[in-house]
mmCIF file with all atom_site columns, C-alpha atoms in Angstrom:
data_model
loop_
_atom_site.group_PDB
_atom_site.id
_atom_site.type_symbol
_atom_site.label_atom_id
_atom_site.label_alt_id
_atom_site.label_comp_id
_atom_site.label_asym_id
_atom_site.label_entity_id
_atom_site.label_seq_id
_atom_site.pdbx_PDB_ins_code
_atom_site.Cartn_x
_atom_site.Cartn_y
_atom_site.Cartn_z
_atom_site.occupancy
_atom_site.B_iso_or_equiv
_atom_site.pdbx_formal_charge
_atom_site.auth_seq_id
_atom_site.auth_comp_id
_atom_site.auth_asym_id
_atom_site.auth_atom_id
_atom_site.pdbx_PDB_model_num
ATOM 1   C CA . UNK A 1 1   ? 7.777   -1.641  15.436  1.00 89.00 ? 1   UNK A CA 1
ATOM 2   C CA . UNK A 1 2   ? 7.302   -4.596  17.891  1.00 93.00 ? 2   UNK A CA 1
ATOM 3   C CA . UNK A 1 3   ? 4.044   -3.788  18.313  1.00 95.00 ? 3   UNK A CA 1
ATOM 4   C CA . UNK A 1 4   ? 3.197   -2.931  15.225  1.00 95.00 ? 4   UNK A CA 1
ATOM 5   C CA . UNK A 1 5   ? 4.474   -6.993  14.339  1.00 94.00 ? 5   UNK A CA 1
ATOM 6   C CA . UNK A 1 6   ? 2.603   -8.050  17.311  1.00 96.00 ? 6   UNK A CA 1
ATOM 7   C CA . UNK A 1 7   ? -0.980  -7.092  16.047  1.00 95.00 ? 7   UNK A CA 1
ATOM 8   C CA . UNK A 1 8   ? 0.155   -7.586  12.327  1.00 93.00 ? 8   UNK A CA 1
ATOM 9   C CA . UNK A 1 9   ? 0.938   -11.318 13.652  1.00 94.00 ? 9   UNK A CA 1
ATOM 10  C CA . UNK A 1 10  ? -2.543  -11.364 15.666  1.00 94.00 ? 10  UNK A CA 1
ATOM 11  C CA . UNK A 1 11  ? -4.466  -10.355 12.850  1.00 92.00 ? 11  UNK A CA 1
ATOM 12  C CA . UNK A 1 12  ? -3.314  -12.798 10.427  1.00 91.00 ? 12  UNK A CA 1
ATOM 13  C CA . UNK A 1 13  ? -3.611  -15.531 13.483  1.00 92.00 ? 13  UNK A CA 1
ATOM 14  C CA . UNK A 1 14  ? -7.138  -14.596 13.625  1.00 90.00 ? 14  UNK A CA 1
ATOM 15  C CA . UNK A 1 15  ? -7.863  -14.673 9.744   1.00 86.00 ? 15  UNK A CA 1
ATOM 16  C CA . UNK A 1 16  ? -6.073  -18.115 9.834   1.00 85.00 ? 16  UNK A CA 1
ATOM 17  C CA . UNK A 1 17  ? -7.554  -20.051 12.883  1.00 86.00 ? 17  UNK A CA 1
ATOM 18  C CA . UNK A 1 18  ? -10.272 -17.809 12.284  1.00 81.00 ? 18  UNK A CA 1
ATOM 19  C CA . UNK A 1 19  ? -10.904 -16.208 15.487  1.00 86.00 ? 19  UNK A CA 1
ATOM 20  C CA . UNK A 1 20  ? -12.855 -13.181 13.427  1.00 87.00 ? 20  UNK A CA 1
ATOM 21  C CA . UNK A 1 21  ? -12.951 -10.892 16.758  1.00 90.00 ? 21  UNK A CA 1
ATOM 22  C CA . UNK A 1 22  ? -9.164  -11.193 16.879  1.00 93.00 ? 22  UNK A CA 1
ATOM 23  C CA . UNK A 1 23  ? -8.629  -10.626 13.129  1.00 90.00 ? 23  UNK A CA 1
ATOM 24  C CA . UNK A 1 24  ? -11.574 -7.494  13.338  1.00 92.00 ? 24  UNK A CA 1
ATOM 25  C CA . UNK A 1 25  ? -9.288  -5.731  16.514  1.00 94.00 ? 25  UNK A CA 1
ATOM 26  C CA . UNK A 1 26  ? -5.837  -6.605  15.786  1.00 94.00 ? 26  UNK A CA 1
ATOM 27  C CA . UNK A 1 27  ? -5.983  -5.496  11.727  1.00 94.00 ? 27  UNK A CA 1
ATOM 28  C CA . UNK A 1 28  ? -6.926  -1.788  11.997  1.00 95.00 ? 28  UNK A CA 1
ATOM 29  C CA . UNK A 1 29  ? -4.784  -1.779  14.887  1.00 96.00 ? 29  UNK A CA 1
ATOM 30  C CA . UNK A 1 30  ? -1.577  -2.501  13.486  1.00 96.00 ? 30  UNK A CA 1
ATOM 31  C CA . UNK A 1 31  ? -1.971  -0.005  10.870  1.00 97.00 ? 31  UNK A CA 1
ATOM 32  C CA . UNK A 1 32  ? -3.325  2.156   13.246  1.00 97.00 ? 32  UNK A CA 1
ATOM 33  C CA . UNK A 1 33  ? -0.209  1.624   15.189  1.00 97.00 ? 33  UNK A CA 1
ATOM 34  C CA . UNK A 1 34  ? 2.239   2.601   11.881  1.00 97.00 ? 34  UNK A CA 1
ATOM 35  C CA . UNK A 1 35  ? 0.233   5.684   12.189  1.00 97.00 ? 35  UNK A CA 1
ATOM 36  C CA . UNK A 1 36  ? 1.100   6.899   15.051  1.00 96.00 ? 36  UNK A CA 1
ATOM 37  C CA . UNK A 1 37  ? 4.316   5.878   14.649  1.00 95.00 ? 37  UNK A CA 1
ATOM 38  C CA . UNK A 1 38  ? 4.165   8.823   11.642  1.00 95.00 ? 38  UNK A CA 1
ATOM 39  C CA . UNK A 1 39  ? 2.888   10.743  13.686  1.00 94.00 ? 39  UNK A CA 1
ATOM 40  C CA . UNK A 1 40  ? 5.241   10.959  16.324  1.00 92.00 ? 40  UNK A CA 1
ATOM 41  C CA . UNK A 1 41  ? 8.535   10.529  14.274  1.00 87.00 ? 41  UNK A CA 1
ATOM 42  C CA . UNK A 1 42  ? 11.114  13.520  13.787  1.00 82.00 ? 42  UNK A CA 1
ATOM 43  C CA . UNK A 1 43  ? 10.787  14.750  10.711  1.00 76.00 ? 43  UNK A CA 1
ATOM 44  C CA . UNK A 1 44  ? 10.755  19.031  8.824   1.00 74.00 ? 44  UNK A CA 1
ATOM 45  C CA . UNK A 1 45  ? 8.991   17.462  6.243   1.00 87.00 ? 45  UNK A CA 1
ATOM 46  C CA . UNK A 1 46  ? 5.466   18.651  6.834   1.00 89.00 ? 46  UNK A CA 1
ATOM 47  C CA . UNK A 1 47  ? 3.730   17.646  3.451   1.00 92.00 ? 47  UNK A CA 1
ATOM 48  C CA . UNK A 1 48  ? 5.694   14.271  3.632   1.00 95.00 ? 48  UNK A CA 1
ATOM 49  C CA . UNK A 1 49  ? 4.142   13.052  6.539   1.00 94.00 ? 49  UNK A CA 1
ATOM 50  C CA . UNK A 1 50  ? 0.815   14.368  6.563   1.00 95.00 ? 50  UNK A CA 1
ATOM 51  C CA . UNK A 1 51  ? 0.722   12.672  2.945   1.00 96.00 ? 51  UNK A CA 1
ATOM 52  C CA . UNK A 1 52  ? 1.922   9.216   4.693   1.00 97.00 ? 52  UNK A CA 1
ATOM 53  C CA . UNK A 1 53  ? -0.515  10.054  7.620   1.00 97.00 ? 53  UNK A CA 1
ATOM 54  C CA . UNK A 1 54  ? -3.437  10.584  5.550   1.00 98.00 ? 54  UNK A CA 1
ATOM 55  C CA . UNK A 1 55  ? -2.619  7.429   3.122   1.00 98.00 ? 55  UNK A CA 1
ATOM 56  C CA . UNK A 1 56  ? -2.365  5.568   6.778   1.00 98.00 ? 56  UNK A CA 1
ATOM 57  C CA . UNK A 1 57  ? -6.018  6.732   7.847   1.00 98.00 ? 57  UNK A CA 1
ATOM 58  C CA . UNK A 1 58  ? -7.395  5.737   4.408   1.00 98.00 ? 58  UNK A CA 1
ATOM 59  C CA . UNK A 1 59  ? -6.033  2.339   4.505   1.00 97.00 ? 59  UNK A CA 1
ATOM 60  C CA . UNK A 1 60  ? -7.221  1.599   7.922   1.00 97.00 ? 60  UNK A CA 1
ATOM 61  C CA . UNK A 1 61  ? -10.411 2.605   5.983   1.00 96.00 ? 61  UNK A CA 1
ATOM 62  C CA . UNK A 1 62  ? -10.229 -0.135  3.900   1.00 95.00 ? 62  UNK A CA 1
ATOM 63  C CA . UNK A 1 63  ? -8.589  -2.461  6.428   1.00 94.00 ? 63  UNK A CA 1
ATOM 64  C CA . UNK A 1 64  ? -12.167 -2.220  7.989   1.00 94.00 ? 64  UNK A CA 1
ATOM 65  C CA . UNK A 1 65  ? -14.373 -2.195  4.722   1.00 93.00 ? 65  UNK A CA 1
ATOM 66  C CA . UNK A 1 66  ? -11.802 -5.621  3.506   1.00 89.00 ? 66  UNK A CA 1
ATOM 67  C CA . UNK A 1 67  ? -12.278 -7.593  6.180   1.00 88.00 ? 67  UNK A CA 1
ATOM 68  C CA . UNK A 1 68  ? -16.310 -7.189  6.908   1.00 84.00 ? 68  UNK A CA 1
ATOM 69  C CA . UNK A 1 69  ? -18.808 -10.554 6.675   1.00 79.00 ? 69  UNK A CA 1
ATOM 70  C CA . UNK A 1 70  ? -20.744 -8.933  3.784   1.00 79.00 ? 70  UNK A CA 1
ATOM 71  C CA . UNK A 1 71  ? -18.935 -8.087  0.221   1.00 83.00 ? 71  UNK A CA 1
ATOM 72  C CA . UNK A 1 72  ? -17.514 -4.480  0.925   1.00 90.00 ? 72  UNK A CA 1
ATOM 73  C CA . UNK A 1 73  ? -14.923 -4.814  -1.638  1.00 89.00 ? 73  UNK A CA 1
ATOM 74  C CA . UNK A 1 74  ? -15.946 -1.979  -3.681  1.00 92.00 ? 74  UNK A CA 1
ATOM 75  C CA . UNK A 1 75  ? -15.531 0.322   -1.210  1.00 94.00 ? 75  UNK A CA 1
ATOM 76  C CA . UNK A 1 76  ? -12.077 -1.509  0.160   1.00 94.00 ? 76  UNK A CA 1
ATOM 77  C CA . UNK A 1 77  ? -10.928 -0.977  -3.062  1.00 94.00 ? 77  UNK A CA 1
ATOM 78  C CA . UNK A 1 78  ? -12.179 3.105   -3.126  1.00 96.00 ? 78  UNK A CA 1
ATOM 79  C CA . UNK A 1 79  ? -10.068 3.583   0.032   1.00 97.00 ? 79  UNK A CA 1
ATOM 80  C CA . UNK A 1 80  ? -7.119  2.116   -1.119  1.00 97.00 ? 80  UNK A CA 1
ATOM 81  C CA . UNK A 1 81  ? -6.970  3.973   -4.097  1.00 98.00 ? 81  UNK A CA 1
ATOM 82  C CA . UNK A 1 82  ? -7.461  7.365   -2.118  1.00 98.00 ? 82  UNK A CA 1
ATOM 83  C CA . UNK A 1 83  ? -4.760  6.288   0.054   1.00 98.00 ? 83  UNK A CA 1
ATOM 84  C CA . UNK A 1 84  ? -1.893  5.378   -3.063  1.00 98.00 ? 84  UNK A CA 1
ATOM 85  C CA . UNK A 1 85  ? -3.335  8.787   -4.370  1.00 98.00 ? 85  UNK A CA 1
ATOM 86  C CA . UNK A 1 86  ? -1.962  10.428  -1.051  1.00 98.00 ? 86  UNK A CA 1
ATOM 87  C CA . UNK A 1 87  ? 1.248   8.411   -1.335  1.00 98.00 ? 87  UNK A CA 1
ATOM 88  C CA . UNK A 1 88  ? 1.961   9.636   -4.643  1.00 98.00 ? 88  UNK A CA 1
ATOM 89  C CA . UNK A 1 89  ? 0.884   13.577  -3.740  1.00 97.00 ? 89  UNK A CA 1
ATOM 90  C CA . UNK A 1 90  ? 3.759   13.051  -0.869  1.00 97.00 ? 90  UNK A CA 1
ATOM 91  C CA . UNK A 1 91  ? 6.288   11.170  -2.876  1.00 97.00 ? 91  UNK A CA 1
ATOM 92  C CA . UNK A 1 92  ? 5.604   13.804  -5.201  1.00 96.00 ? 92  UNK A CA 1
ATOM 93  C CA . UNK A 1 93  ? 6.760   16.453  -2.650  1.00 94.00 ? 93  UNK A CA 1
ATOM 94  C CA . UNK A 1 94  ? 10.655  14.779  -2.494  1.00 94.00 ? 94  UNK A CA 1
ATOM 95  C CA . UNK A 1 95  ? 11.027  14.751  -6.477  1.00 94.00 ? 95  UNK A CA 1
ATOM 96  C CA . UNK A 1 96  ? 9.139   16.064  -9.171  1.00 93.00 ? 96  UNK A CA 1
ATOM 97  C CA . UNK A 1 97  ? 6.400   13.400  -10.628 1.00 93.00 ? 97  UNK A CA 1
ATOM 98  C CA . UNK A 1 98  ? 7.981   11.421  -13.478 1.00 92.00 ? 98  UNK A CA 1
ATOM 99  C CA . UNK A 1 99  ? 11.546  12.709  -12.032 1.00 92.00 ? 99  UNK A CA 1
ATOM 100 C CA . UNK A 1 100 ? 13.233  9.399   -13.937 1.00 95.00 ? 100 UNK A CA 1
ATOM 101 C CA . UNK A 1 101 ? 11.444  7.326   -16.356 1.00 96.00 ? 101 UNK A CA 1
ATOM 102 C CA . UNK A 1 102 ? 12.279  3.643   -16.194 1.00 97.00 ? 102 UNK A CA 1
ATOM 103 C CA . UNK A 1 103 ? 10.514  3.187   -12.876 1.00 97.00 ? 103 UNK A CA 1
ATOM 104 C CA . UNK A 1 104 ? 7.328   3.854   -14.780 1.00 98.00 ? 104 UNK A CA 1
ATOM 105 C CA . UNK A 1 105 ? 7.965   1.621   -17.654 1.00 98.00 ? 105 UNK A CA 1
ATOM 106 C CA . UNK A 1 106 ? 9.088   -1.347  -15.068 1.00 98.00 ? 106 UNK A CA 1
ATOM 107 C CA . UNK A 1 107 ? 6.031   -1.030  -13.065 1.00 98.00 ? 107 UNK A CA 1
ATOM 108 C CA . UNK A 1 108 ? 3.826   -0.458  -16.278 1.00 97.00 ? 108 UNK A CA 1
ATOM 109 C CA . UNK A 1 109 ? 4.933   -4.036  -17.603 1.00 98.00 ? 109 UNK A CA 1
ATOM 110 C CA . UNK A 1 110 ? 4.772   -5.336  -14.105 1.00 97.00 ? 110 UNK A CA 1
ATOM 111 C CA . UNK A 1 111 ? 1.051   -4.178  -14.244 1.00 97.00 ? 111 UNK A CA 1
ATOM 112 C CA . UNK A 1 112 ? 0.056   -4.971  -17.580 1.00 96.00 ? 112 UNK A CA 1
ATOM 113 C CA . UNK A 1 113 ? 1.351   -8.829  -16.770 1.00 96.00 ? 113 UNK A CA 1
ATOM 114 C CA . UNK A 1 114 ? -1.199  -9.163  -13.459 1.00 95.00 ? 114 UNK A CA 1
ATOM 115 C CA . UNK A 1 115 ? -3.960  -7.688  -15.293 1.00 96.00 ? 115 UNK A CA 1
ATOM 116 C CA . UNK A 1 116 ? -3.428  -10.289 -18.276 1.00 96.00 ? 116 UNK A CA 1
ATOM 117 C CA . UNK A 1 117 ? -4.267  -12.770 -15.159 1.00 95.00 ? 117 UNK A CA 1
ATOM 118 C CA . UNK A 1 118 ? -7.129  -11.201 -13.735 1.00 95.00 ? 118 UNK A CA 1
ATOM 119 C CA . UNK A 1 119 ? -8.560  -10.175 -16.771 1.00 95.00 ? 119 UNK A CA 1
ATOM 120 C CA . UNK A 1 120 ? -10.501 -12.908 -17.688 1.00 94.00 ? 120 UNK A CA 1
ATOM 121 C CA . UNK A 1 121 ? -11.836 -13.818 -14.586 1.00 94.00 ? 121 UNK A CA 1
ATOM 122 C CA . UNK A 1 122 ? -12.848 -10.037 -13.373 1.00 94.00 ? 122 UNK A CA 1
ATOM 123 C CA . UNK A 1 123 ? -16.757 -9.475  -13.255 1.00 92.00 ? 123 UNK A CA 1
ATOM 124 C CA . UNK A 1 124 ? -17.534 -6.795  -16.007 1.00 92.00 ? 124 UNK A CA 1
ATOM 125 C CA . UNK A 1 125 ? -18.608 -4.160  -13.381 1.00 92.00 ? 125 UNK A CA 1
ATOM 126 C CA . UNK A 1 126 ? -15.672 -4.633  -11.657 1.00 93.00 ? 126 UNK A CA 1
ATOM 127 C CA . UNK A 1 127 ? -13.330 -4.409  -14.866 1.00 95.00 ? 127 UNK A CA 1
ATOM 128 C CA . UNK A 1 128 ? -12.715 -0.513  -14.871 1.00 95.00 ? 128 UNK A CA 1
ATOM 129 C CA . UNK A 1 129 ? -12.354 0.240   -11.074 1.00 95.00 ? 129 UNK A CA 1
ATOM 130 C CA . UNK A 1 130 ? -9.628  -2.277  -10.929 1.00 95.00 ? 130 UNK A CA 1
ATOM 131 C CA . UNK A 1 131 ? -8.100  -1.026  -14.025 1.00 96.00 ? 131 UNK A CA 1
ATOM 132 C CA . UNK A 1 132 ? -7.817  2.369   -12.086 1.00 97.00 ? 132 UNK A CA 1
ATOM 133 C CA . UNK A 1 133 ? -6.705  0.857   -9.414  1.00 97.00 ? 133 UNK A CA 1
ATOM 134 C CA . UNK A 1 134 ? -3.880  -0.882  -10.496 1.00 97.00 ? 134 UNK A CA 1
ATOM 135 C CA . UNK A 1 135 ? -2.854  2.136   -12.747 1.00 97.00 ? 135 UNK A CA 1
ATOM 136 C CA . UNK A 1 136 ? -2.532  4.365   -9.567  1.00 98.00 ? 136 UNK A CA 1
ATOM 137 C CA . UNK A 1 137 ? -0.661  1.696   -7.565  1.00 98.00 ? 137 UNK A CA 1
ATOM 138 C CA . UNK A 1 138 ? 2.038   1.189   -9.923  1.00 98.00 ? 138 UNK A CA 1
ATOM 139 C CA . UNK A 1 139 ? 2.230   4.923   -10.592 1.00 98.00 ? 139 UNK A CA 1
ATOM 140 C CA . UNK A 1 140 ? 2.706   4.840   -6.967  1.00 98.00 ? 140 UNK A CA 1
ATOM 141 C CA . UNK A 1 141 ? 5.236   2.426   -6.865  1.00 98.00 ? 141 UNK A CA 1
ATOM 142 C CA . UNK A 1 142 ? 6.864   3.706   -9.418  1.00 98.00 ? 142 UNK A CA 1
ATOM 143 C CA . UNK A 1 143 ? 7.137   7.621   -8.062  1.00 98.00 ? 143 UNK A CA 1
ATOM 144 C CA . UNK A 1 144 ? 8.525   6.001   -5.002  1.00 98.00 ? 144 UNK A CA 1
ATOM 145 C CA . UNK A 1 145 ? 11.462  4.225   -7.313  1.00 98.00 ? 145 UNK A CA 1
ATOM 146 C CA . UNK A 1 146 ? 11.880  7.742   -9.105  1.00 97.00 ? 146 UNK A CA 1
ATOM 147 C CA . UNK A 1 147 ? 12.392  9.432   -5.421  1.00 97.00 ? 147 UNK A CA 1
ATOM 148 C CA . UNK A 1 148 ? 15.084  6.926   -5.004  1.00 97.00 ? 148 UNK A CA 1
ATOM 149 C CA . UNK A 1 149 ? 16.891  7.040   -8.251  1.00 96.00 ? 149 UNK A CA 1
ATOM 150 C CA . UNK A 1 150 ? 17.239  10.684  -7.561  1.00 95.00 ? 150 UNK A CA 1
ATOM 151 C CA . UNK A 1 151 ? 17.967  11.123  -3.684  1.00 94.00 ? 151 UNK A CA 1
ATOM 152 C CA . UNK A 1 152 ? 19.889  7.756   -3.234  1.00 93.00 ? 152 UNK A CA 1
ATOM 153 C CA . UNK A 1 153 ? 18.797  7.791   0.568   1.00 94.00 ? 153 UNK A CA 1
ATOM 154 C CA . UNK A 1 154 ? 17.503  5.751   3.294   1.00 94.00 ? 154 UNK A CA 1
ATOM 155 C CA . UNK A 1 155 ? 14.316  6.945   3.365   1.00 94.00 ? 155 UNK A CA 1
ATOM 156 C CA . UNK A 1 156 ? 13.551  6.917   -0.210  1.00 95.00 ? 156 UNK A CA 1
ATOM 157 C CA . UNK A 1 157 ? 14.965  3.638   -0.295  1.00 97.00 ? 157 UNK A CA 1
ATOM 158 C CA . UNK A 1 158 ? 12.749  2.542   2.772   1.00 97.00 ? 158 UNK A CA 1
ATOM 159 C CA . UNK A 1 159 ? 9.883   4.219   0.487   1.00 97.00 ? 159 UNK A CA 1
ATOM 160 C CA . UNK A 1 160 ? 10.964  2.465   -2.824  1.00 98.00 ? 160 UNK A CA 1
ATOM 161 C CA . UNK A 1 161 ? 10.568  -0.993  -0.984  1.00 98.00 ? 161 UNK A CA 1
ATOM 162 C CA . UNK A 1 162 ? 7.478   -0.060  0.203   1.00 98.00 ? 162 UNK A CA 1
ATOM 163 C CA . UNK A 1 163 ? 5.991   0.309   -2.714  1.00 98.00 ? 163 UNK A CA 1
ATOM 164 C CA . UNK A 1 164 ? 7.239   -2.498  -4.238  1.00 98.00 ? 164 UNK A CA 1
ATOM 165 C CA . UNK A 1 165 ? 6.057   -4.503  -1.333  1.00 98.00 ? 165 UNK A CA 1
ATOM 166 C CA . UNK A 1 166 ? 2.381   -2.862  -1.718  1.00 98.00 ? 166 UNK A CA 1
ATOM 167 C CA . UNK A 1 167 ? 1.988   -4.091  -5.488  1.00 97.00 ? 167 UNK A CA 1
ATOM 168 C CA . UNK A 1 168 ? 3.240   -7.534  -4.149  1.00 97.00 ? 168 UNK A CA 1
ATOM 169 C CA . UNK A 1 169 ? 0.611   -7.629  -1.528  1.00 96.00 ? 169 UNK A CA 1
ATOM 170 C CA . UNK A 1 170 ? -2.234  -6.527  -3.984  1.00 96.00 ? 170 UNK A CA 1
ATOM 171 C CA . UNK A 1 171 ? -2.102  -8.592  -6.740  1.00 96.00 ? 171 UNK A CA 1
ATOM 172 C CA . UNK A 1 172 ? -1.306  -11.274 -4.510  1.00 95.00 ? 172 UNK A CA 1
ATOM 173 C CA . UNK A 1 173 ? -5.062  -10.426 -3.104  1.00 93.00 ? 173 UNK A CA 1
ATOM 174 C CA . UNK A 1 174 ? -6.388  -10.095 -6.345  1.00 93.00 ? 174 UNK A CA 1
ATOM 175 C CA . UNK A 1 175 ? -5.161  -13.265 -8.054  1.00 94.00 ? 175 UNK A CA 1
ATOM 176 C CA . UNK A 1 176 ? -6.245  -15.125 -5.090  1.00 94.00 ? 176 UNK A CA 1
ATOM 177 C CA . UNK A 1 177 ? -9.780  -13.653 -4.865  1.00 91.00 ? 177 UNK A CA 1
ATOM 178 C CA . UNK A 1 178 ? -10.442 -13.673 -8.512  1.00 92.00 ? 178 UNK A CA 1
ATOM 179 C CA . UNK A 1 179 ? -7.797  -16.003 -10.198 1.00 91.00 ? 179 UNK A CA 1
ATOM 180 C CA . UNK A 1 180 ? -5.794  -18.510 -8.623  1.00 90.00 ? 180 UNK A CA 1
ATOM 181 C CA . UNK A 1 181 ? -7.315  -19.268 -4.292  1.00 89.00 ? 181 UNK A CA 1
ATOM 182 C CA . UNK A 1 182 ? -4.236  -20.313 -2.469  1.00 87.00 ? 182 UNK A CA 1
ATOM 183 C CA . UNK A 1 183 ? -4.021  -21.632 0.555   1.00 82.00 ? 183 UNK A CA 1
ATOM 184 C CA . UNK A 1 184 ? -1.231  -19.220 2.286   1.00 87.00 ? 184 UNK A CA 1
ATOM 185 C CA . UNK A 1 185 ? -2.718  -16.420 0.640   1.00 89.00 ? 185 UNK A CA 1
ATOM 186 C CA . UNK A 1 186 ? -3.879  -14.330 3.719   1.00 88.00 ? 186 UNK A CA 1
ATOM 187 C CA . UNK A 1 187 ? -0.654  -14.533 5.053   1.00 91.00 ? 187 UNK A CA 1
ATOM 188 C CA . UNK A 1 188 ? 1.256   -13.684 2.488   1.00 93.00 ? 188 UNK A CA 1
ATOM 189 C CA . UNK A 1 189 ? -1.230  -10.738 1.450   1.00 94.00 ? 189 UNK A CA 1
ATOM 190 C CA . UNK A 1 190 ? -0.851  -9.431  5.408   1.00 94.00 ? 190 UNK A CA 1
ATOM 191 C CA . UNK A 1 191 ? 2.726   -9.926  5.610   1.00 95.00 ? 191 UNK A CA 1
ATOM 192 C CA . UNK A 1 192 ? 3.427   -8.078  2.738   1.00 96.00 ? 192 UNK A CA 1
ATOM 193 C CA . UNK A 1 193 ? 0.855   -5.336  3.405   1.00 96.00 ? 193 UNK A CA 1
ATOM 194 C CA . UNK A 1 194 ? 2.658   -4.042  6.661   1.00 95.00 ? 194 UNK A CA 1
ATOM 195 C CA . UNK A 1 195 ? 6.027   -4.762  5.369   1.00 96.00 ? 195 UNK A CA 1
ATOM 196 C CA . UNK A 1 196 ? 4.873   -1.919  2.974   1.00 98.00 ? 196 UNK A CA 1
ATOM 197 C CA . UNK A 1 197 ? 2.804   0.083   4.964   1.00 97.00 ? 197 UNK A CA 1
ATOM 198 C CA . UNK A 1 198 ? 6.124   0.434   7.918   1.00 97.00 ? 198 UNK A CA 1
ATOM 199 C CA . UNK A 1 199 ? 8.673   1.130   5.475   1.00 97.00 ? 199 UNK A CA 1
ATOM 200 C CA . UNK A 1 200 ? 6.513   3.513   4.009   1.00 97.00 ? 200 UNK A CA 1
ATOM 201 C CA . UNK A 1 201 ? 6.232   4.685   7.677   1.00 96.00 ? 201 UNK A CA 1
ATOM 202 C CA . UNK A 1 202 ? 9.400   4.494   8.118   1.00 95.00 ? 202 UNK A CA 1
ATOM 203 C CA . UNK A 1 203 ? 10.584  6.408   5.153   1.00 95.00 ? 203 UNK A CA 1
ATOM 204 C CA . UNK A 1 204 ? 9.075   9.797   6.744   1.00 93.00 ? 204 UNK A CA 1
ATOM 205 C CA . UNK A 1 205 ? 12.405  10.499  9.689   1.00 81.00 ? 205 UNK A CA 1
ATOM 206 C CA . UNK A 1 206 ? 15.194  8.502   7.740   1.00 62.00 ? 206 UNK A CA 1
ATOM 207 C CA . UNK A 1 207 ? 16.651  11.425  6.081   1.00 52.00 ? 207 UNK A CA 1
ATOM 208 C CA . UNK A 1 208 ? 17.170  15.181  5.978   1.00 48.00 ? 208 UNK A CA 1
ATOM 209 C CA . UNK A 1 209 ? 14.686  16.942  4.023   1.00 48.00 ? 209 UNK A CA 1
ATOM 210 C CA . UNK A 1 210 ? 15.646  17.615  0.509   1.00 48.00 ? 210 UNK A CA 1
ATOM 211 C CA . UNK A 1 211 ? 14.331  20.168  -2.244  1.00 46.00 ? 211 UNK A CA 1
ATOM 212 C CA . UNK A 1 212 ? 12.059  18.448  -4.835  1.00 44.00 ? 212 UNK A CA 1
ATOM 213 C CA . UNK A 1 213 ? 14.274  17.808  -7.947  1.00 45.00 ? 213 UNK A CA 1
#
């Protein structure tokens, strides 16, 4: 975890200053480095974390696409949705998909209200890609919540706030890049992106394994 913070903290010192070559090592590496954190953490859960592993490898995917000179957000935004799609396959392996309903309705109101901000200002080609997008986040987000109202554990907890922390960090991205520019806005995306991708992490050898419900 401290060096997972360390390059976290060099990678949004190098989008800020900008030093770009510190920003283009440190960023895949501190996801990178949540990886193998996964990948060398106790845990009998075997779907789990090769669902959190292969989420992890798709987002450093899009780490790299995001934070390229030229306008790769397309494909940021591809890799990111394969990696929530991952997330959900291995939340769905600790509860049953839709295993308690208000989760869903919460996130589907939280959703509907950012794209009511974006909406007007996203380019019509773009419109239906993000519209996906956001739908699999917050079913994402939401599946995490449901594993948590059900197991009441630390690692679905740890899970549940990492999802939470994940549609925090993206719409922060997307009302700054197509809304509402902010000043702190890197840091707050980056900040909040970790925080979600290492409790995610984290959520894989918090807990015994447990029986889908």
């Amino acid at each position: 975890m401290i060096a997972i913070a360390g390059a976290a903290l060099a990678a949004i010192a190098g989008a800020m200053m900008p030093w770009p070559w510190l920003h283009y090592v440190a960023k895949p590496a501190a996801t990178l480095l949540v990886w193998a954190m996964v990948a060398c953490a106790p845990s009998s859960e075997r779907a789990y974390r090769w669902g959190v592993m292969a989420g992890l490898a798709l987002s450093t995917l899009g780490d790299v696409f995001l934070m390229l000179p030229s306008d790769w957000f397309v494909f940021g935004l591809g890799s990111f949705l394969l990696a929530h799609i991952a997330y959900l396959l291995a939340l769905s392996r600790r509860a049953r998909l839709f295993a308690a309903a208000w989760p869903f309705l919460a996130y589907a109101v939280l959703a509907g209200a950012v794209l009511s901000v974006l909406w007007p200002h996203l380019p019509g080609e773009l419109r239906l890609p993000v519209v996906v997008y956001v739908i699999v986040l917050a079913a994402m987000a939401a599946q995490a919540a449901a594993v948590w109202w059900r197991r009441r554990d630390a690692a679905s907890a740890l899970a549940a706030w990492g999802g939470l922390s994940f549609v925090m960090s993206d719409a922060t991205l997307a009302i700054d890049r197509f809304a509402l520019p902010f000043a702190a806005a890197s840091a707050a995306i980056l900040l909040s992106y970790w925080l979600a991708q290492s409790l995610i992490g984290l959520s894989v050898s918090r807990a015994a394994p447990m029986q889908p419900q």
